Coordinates of C-alpha atoms in Angstrom, one line a residue:
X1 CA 12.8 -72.1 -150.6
X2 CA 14.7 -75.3 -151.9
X3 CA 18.2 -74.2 -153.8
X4 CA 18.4 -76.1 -157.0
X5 CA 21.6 -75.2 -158.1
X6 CA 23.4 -78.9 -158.5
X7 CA 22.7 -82.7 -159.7
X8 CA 18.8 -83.7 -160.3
X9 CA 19.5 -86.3 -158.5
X10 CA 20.6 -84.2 -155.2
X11 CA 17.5 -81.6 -156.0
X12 CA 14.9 -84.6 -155.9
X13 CA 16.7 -86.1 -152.4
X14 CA 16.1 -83.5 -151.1
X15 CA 12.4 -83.2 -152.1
X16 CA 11.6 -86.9 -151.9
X17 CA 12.6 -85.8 -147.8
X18 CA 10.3 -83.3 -147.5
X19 CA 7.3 -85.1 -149.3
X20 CA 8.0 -88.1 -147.2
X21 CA 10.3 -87.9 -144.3
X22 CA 12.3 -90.9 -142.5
X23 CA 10.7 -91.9 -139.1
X24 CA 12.1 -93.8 -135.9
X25 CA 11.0 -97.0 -135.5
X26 CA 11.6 -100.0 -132.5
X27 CA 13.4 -103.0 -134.4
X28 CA 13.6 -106.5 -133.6
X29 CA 17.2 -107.7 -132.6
X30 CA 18.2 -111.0 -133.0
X31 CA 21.6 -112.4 -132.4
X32 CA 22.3 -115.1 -135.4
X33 CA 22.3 -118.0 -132.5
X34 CA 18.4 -117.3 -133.2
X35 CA 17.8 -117.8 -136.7
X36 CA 17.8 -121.4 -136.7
X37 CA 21.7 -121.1 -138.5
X38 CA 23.8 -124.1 -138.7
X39 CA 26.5 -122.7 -135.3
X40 CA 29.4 -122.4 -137.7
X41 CA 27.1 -120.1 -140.1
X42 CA 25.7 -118.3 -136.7
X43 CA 29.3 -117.8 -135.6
X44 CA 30.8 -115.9 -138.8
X45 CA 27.9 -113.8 -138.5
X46 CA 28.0 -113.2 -134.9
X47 CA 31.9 -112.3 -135.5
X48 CA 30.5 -109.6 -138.7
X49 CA 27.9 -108.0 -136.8
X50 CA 30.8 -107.3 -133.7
X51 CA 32.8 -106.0 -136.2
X52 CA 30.5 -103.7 -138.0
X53 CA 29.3 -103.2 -134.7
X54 CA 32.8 -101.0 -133.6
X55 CA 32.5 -99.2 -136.2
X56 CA 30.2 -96.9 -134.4
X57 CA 27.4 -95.0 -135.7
X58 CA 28.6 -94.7 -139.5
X59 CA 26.9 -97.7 -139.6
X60 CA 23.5 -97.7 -139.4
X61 CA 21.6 -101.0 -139.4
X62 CA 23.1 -104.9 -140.0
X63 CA 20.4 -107.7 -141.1
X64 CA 20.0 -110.7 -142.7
X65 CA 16.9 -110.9 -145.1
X66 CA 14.8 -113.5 -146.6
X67 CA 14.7 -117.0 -144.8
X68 CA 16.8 -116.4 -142.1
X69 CA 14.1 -113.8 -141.1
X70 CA 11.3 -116.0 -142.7
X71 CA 12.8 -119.2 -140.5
X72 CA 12.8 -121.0 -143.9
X73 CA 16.5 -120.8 -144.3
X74 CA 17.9 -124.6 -145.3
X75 CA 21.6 -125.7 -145.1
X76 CA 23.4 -126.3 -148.5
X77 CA 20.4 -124.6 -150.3
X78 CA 19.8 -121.4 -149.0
X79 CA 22.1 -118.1 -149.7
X80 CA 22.9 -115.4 -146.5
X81 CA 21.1 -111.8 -148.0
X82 CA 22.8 -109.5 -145.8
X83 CA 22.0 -105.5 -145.7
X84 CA 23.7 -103.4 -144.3
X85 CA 23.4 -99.4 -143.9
X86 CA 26.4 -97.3 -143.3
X87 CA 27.7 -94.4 -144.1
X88 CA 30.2 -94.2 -147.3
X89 CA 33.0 -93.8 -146.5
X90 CA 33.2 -96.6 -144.0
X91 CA 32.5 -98.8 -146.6
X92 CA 36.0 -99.8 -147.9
X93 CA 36.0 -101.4 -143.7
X94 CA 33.1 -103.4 -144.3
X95 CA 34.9 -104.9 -147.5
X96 CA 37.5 -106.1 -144.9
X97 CA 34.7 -107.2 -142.7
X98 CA 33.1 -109.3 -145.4
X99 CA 35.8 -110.3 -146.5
X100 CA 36.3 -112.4 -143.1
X101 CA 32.8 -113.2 -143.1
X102 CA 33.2 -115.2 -146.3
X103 CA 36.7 -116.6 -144.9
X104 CA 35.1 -117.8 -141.8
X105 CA 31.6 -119.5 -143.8
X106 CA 34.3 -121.5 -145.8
X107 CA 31.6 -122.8 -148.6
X108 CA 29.0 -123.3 -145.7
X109 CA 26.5 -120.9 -147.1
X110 CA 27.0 -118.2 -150.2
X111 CA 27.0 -114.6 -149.2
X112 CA 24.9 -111.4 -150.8
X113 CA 25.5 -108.6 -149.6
X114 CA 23.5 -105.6 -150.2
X115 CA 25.3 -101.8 -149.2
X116 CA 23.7 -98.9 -149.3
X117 CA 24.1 -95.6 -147.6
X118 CA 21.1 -93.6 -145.2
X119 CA 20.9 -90.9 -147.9
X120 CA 20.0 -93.3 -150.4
X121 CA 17.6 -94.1 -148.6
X122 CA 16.0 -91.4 -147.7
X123 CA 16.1 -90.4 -150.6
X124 CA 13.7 -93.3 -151.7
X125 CA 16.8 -94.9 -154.2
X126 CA 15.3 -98.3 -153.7
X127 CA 15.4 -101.4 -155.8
X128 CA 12.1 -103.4 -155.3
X129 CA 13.7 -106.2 -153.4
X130 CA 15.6 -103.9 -151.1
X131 CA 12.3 -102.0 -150.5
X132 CA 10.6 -105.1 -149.8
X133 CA 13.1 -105.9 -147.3
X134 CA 12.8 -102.5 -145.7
X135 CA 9.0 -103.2 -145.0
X136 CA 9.5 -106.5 -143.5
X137 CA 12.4 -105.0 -141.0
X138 CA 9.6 -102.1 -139.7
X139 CA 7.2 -105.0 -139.5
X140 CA 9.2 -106.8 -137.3
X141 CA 12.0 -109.2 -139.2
X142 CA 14.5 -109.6 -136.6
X143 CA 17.8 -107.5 -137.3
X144 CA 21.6 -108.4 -136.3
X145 CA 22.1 -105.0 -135.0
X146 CA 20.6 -101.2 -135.2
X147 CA 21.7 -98.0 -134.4
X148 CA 19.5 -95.9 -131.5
X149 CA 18.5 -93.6 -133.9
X150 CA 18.1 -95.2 -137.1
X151 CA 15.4 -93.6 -139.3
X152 CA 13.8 -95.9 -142.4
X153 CA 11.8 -94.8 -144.9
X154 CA 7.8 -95.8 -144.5
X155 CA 6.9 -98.1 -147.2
X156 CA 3.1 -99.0 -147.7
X157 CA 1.6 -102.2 -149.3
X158 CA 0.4 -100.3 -152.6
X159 CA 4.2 -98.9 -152.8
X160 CA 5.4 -102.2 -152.4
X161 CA 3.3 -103.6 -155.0
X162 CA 3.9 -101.2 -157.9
X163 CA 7.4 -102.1 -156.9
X164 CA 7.1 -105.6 -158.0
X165 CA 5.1 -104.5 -160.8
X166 CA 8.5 -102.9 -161.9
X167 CA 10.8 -106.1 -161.2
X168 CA 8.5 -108.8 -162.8
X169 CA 9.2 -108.2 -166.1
X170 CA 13.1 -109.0 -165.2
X171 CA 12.1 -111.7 -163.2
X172 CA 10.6 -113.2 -166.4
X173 CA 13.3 -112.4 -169.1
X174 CA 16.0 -114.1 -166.3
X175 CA 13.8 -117.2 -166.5
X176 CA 13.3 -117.3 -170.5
X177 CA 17.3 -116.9 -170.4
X178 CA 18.0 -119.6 -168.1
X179 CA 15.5 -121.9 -170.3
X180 CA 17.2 -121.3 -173.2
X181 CA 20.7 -121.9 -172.2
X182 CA 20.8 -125.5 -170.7
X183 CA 24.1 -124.9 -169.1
X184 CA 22.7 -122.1 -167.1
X185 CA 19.3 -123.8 -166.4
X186 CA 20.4 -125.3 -163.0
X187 CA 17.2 -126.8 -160.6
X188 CA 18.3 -123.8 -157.5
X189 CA 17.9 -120.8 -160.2
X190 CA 14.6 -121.7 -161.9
X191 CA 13.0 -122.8 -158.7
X192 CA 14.2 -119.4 -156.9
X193 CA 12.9 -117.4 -160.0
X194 CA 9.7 -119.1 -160.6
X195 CA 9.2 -118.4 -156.8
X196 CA 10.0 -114.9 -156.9
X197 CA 7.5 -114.5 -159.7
X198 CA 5.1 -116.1 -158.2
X199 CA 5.3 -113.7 -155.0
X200 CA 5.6 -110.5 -157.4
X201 CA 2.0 -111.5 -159.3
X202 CA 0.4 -112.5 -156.0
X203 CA 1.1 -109.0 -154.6
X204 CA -0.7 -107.7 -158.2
X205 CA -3.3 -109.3 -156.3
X206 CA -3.1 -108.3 -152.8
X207 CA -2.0 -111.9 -151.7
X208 CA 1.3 -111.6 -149.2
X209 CA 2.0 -115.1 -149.0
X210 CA 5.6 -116.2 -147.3
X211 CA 7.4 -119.1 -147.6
X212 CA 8.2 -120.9 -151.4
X213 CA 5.3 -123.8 -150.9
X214 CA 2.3 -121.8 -149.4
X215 CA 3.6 -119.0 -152.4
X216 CA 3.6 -121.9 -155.3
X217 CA 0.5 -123.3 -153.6
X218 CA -1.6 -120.0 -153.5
X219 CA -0.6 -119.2 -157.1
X220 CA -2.0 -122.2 -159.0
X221 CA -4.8 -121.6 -156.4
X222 CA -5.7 -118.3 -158.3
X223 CA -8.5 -117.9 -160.9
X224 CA -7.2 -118.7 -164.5
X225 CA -4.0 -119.3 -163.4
X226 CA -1.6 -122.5 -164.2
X227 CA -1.7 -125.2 -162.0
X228 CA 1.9 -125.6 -161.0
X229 CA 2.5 -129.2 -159.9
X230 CA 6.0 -128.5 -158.5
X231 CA 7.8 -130.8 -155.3
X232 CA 8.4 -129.6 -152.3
X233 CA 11.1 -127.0 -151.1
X234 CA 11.9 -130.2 -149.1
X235 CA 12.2 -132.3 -152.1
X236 CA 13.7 -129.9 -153.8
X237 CA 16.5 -128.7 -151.5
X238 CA 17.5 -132.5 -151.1
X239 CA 18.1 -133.2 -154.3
X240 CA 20.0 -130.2 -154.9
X241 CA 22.5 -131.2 -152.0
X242 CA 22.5 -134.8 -152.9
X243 CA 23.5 -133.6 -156.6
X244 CA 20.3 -135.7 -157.9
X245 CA 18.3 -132.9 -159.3
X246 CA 17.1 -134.5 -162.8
X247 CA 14.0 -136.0 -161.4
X248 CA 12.7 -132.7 -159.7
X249 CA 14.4 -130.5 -162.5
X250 CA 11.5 -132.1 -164.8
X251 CA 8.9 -131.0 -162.9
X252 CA 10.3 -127.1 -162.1
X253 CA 10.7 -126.5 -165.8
X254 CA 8.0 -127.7 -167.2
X255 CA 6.0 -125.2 -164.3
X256 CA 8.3 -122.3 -165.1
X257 CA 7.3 -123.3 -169.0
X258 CA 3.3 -122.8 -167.8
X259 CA 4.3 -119.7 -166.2
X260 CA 6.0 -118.3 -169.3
X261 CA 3.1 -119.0 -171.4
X262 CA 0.4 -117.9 -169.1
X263 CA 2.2 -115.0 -168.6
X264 CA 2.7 -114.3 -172.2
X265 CA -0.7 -114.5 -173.3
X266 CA -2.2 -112.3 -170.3
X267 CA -0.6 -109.8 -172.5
X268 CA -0.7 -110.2 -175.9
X269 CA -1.9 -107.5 -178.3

């Protein structure tokens, strides 16, 4: 017998649990020296996982996610996703901690971090991207650090995509916003989005491509999709550092423009 005197939210926790319990799983550590990070970038995180580290077993699990993991991460282009999982009220330390971190990147790399507590998750209180991210650390995307017992949450494919089903249609208003406001429409955010929604509608079709080319490339590879004739991450990433972005800014909008309009017509009335 479950008491359900209390929040919703608690009596579902606890339920969510019983349905579908956490499990122990063998993780993949990495130190940063691994990741193919720039040293001074691989040193400020070497000194944050150290320090979260000492913290003891409040926290739970430290990783970097996306590229880093992916070995797609590029210098002057690509942001540092970091999750970590720890218990709350150790959280006002990892402030400090991050707070260093960023200190010690100096404008090398911009920092995300993503903090979340082990009853959240258990208690399946998952964005998509964060559930995403959780799949690809069980299936092996090297971690910074891991507690002994750390329990995760089992996330399947067909979870994972009605998750994405959920986070497209923000995916798309982000992109008609950043097309209608030229002073927001920089080259790094319509590339990343048109990326991002690229990935979510492949997974609609059971196609797990990695990487932003081989995702752009297997996309206008689809039936009845748009041909996206978009330059290289290569290209792309080069520009953006070299502060040259209008010639491959031309090409990325008029693809996220396609994108748009194939998008809206797959579901007009």
């Amino acid at each position: 017998m479950i008491d359900n005197i209390g929040s919703i939210a608690s009596l579902r926790a606890r339920l969510r649990r019983i349905a579908a319990p956490p499990t122990t799983t063998a993780l993949r550590i990495a130190t940063p020296y691994g990741l193919g990070l720039p040293a001074a970038v691989a040193s400020a995180t070497a000194d944050f996982t150290d320090a979260v580290r000492a913290y003891g077993p409040v926290v739970r699990l430290a990783t970097l996610t996306g590229s880093p993991g992916e070995g797609t991460w590029i210098a002057g282009w690509s942001d540092l996703d970091l999750l970590v999982i720890a218990e709350h009220e150790v959280m006002g330390r990892i402030h400090e901690a991050l707070k260093q971190y960023r200190a010690a990147l100096g404008g090398a790399a911009s920092l995300g971090p993503t903090l979340v507590t082990p009853g959240e998750l258990t208690a399946w209180r998952l964005t998509p991207r964060l559930a995403f991210a959780l799949r690809q650390v069980r299936q092996g995307s090297p971690v910074l650090y891991a507690a002994p017992d750390l329990e995760l949450p089992t996330i399947t494919r067909d979870e994972l995509m009605f998750a994405g089903v959920r986070e497209l249609p923000q995916v798309i208003l982000t992109m008609r916003r950043l097309r209608a406001d030229p002073q927001q429409a920089t080259l790094r955010q319509l590339y990343k989005h048109l990326v991002l929604a690229c990935r979510l509608l492949l997974r609609e079709h059971n196609q797990w491509e990695s990487g932003p080319d081989r995702i752009l490339a297997s996309a206008s590879r689809m039936p009845g999709w748009p041909a996206l004739s978009v330059p290289s991450l290569a290209e792309i990433s080069s520009a953006w550092r070299d502060g040259d972005t209008e010639p491959v800014l031309k090409p990325v909008s008029a693809a996220v423009d396609q994108l748009l309009t194939w998008y809206a017509a797959q579901l007009a009335a």
